[in-house]
Coordinates of C-alpha atoms in Angstrom, one line a residue:
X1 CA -8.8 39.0 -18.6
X2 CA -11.5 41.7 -18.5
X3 CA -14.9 41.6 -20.0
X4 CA -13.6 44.2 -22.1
X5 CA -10.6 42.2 -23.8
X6 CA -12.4 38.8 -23.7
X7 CA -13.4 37.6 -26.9
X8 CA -17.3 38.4 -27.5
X9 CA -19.8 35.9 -28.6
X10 CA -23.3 35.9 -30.4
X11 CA -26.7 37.2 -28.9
X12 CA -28.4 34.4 -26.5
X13 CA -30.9 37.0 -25.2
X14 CA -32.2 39.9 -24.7
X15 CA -32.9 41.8 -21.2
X16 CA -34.4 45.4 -20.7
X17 CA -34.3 45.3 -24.6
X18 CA -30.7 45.5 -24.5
X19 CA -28.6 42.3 -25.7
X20 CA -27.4 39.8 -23.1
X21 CA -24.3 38.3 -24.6
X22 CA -21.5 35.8 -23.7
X23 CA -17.8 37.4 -23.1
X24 CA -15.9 34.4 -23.3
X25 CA -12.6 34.3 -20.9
X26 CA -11.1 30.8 -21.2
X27 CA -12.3 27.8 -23.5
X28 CA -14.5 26.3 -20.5
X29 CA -15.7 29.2 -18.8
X30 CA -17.9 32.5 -19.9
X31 CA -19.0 35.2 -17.5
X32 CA -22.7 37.2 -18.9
X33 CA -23.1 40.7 -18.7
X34 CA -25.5 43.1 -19.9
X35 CA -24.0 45.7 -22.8
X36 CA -21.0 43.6 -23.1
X37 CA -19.4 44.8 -26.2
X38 CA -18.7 48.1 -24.5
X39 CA -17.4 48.6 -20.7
X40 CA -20.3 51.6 -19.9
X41 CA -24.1 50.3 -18.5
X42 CA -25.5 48.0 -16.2
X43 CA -22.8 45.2 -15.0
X44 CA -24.8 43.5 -12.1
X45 CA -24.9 40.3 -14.4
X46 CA -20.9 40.3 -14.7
X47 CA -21.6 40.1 -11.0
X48 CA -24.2 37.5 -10.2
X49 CA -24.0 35.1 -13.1
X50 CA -21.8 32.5 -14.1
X51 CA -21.8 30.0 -16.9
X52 CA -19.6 26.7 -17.1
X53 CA -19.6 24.6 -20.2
X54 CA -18.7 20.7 -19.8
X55 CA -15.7 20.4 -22.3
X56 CA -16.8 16.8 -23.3
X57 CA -20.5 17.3 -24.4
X58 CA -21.2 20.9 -24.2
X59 CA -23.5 21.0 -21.3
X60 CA -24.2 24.9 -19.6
X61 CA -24.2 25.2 -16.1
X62 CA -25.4 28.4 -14.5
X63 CA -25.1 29.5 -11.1
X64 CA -26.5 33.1 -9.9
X65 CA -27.9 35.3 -7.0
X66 CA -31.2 36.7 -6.6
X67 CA -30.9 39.6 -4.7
X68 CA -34.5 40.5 -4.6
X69 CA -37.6 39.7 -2.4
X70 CA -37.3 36.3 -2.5
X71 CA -33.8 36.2 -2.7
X72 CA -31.2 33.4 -3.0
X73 CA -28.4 31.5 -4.7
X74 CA -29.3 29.6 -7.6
X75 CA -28.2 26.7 -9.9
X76 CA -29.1 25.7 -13.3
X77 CA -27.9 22.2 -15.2
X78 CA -29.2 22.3 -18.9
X79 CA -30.8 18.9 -19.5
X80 CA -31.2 18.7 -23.0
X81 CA -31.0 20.8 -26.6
X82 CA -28.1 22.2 -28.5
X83 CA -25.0 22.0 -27.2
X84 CA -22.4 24.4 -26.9
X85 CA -20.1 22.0 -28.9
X86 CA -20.9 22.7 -32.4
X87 CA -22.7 20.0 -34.2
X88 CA -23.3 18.4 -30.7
X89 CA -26.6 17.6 -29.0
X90 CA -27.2 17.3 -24.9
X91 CA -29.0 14.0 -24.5
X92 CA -31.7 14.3 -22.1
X93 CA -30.8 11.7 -18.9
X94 CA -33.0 13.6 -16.5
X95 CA -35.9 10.7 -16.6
X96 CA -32.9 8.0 -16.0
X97 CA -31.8 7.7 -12.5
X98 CA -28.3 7.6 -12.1
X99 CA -26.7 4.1 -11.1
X100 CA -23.9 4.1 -7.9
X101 CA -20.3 3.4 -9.1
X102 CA -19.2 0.1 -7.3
X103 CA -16.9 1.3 -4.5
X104 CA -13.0 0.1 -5.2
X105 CA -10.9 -0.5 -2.7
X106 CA -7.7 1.6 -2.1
X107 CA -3.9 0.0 -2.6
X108 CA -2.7 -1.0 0.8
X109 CA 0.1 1.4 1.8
X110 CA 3.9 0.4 0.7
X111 CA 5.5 -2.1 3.1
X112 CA 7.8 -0.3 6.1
X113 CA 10.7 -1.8 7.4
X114 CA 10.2 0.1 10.4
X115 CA 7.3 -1.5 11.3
X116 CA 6.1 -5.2 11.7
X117 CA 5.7 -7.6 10.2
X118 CA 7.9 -5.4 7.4
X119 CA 8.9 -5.5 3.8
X120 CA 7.3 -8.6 2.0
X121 CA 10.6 -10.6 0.3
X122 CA 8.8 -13.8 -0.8
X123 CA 5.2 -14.9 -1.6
X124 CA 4.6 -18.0 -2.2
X125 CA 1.7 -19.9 -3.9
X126 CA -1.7 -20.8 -2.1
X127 CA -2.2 -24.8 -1.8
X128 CA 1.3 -25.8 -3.0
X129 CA 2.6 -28.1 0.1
X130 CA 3.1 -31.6 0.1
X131 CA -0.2 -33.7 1.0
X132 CA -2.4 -30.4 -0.2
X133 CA -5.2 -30.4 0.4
X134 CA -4.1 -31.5 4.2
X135 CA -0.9 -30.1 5.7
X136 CA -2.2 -26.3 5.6
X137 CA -0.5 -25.5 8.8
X138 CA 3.2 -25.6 6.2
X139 CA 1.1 -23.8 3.5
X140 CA 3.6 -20.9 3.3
X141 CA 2.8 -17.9 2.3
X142 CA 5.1 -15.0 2.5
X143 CA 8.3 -14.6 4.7
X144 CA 9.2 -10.6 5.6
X145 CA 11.5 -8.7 7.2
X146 CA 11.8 -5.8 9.7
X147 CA 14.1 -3.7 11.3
X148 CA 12.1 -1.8 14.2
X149 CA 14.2 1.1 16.5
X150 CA 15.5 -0.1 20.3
X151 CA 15.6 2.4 22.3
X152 CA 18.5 0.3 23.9
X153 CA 20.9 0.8 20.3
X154 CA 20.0 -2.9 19.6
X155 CA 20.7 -4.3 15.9
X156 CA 18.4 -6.7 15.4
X157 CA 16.4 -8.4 12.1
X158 CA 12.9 -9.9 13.0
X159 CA 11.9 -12.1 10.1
X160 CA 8.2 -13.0 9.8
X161 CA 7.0 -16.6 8.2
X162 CA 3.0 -16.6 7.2
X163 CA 1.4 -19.6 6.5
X164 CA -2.0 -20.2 5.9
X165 CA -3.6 -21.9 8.7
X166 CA -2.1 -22.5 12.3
X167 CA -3.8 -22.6 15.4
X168 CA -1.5 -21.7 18.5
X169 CA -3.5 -24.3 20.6
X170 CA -3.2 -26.9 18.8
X171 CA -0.1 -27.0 17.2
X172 CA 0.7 -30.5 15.3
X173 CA 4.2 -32.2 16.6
X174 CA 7.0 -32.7 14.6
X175 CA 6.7 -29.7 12.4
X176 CA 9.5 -27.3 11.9
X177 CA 9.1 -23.4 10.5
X178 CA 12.4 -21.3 9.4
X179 CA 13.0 -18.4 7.2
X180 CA 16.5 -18.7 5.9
X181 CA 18.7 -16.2 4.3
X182 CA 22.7 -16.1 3.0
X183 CA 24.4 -13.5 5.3
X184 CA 26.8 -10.7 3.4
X185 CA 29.4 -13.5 5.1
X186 CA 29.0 -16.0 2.6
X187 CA 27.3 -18.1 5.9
X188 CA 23.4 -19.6 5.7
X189 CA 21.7 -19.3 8.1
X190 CA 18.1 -20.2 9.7
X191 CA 15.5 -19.2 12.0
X192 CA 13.1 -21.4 13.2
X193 CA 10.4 -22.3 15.2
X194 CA 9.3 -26.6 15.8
X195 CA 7.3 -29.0 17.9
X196 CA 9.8 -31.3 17.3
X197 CA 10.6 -32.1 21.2
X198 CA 7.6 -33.2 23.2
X199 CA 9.4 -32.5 26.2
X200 CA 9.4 -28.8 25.9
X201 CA 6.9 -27.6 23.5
X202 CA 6.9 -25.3 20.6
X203 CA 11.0 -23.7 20.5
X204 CA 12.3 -20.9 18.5
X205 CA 16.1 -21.1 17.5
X206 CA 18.8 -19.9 15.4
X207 CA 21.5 -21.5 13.7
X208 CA 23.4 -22.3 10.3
X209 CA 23.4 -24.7 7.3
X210 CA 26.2 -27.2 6.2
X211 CA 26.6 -28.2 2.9
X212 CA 27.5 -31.8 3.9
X213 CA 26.7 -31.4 7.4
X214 CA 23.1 -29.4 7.3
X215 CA 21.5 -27.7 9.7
X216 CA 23.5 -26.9 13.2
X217 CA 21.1 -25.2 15.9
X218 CA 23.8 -22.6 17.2
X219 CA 20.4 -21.6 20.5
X220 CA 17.6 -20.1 21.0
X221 CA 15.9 -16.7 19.8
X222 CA 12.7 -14.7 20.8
X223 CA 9.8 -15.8 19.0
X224 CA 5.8 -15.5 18.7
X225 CA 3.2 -16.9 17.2
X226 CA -0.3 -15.3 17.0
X227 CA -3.8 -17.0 15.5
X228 CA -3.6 -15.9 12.4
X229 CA -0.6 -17.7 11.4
X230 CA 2.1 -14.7 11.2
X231 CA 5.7 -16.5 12.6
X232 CA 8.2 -13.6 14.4
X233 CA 10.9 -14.5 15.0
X234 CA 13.9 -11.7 15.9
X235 CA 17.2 -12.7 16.4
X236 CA 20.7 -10.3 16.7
X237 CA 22.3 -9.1 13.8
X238 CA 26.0 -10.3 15.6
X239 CA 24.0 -13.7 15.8
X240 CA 24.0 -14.0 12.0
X241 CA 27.3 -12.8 10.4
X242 CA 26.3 -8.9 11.6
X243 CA 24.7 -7.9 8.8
X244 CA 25.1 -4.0 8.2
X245 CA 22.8 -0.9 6.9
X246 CA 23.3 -0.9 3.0
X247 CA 24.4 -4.5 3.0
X248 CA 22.1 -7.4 1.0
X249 CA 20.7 -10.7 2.8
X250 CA 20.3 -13.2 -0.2
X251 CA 18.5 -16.5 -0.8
X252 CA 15.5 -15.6 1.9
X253 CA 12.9 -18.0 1.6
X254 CA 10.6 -19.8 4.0
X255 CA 10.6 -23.8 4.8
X256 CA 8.1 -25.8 6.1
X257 CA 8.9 -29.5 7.6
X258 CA 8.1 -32.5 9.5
X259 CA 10.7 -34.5 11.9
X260 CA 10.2 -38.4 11.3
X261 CA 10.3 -39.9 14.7
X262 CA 10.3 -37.6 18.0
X263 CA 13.5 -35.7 19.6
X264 CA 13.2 -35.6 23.1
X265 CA 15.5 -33.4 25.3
X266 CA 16.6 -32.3 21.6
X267 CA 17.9 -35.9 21.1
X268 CA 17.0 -38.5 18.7
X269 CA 14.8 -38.2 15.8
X270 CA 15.0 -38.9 12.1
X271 CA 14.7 -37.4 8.4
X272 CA 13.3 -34.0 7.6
X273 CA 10.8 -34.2 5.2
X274 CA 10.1 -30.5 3.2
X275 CA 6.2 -29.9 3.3
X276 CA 6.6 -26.8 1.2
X277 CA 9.9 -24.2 0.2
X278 CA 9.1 -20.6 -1.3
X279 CA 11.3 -19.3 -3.7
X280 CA 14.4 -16.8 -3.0
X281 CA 14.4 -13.4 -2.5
X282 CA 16.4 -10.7 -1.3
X283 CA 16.2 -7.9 1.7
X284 CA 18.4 -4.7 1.6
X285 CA 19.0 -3.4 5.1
X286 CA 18.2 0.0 6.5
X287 CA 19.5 -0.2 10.0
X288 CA 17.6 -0.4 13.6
X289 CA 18.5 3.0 14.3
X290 CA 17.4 4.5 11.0
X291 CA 14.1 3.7 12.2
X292 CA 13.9 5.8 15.5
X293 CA 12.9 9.4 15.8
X294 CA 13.0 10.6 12.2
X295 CA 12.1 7.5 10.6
X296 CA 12.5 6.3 7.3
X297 CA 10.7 7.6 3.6
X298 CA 10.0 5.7 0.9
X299 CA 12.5 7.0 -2.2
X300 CA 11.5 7.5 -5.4
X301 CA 13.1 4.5 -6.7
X302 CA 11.3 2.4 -4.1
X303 CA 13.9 2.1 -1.7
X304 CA 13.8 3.9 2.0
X305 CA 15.8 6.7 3.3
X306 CA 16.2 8.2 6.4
X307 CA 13.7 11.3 6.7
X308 CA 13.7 14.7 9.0
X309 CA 10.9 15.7 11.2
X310 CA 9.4 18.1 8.1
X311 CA 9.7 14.7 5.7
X312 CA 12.6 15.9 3.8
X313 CA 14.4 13.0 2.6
X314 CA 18.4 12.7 3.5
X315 CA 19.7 10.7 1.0

């Protein structure tokens, strides 16, 4: 809008004995010029000045150039006195100094399948196993899942257990970690890691739970554990029923457990006593390959789709 067709505002000064007044062009900004009511006249302060107004207490704020000796751009924040606001008042905060807003920390970025450790399915309580305070190396505390590419076409699920404390080094015997999960097959099955034979140290394994019978190691997986107690374990999808993209693992949850009496050359050995069990959860999956060179995006419901190089999303 021009000075010309902006609506005109009351005398604020006077300059060269002409009046300096306010063309007003939009509710929170107004441009000065000398002789604005008409367009003839002096218009270097159309060009040099400009005035905001704070549209919550009124407060002016002018900016302009000095093209003269000294030269310059300049601003100017009104302190104090009447406010542009009618029947508002600037209060004066120029003796107070101003007080640093405490820092806040930003969200950490949405969970990607694509990368490890994954999606978070289950958390579980801090301090809840058996013998708490003691026992914190079956604290659980969240079980996820990921489906990273293979450059090979492999289909594999890599489930991570977190507990709370565990020290690589020093692992106790006898204990027994698994992240289980109800394949689209109707079939349960677990991935763990134990201590449970002193023969052969720490062993990661795969395999399926009875109802009458229980648990039936089916053999052994690729597995890691690192010092600040994150589990992997990754196992073959044809390993577990053969899950497929689009189809639903259910009843994922994390175990914790100790072996009374030893199992040597995997023979021998006693009860399981739990030391802690999360609750259940569920994990949607989006397919090994779905994670390679265009990688996945996070949908607007949440869920992840496969994504082009420009991050257009093929649904």
């Amino acid at each position: 809008m021009s000075p010309c067709e902006a609506q005109r505002r009351g005398l604020t000064a006077v300059i060269d004995t002409r009046p300096l007044r306010e063309s007003l062009a939009d509710p929170s900004r107004i441009r000065l010029r000398a002789d604005a009511i008409s367009c003839d006249g002096n218009r270097e302060l159309l060009d040099l000045f400009e005035m905001d107004i704070n549209p919550v207490d009124g407060l002016s704020f002018i900016t302009y150039t000095d093209d003269g000796a000294e030269g310059g751009t300049y601003i100017s924040k009104q302190l104090s006195g009447v406010s542009a606001i009618a029947g508002t008042t600037i209060v004066d905060k120029s003796t107070t100094c101003p007080t640093n807003i405490a820092c806040t920390t930003c969200p950490p970025p949405p969970h990607d399948p694509c990368k490890l450790p994954g999606v978070t399915v289950v958390r579980d309580p801090a301090g809840d196993q058996n013998g708490a305070p003691a026992n914190m190396q079956a604290d659980i505390d969240s079980v996820m899942f990921a489906e990273p590419f293979f450059a090979d076409g492999s289909q594999k699920l890599v489930a991570t257990l977190k507990v709370e404390s565990l020290d690589p080094t020093n692992l106790p015997p006898n204990n027994g970690w698994e992240v289980l999960f109800t394949a689209p097959n109707g079939t349960e099955y677990f991935l763990e890691m134990d201590t449970f034979d002193p023969t052969t140290g720490v062993q990661f394994n795969y395999g399926r739970v009875d109802a009458t019978l229980g648990e039936s190691t089916d053999g052994s997986i690729e597995g890691r554990l690192d010092q600040t107690g994150f589990i992997t374990m990754t196992v073959d999808n044809a390993l577990v029923g053969n899950p497929a993209r689009g189809q639903t693992l259910t009843g994922v949850h994390g175990q914790t457990e100790v072996l009374v009496g030893a199992q040597p050359g995997g023979v021998g050995g006693g009860e399981l006593i739990f030391l802690d069990t999360s609750t259940n959860g569920t994990y949607t999956l989006v397919g090994n390959a779905n994670c390679g060179l265009f990688g996945l995006a996070r949908l607007d419901d949440g869920s992840f789709g496969a994504a082009h190089r420009n991050h257009s999303i093929d649904r």
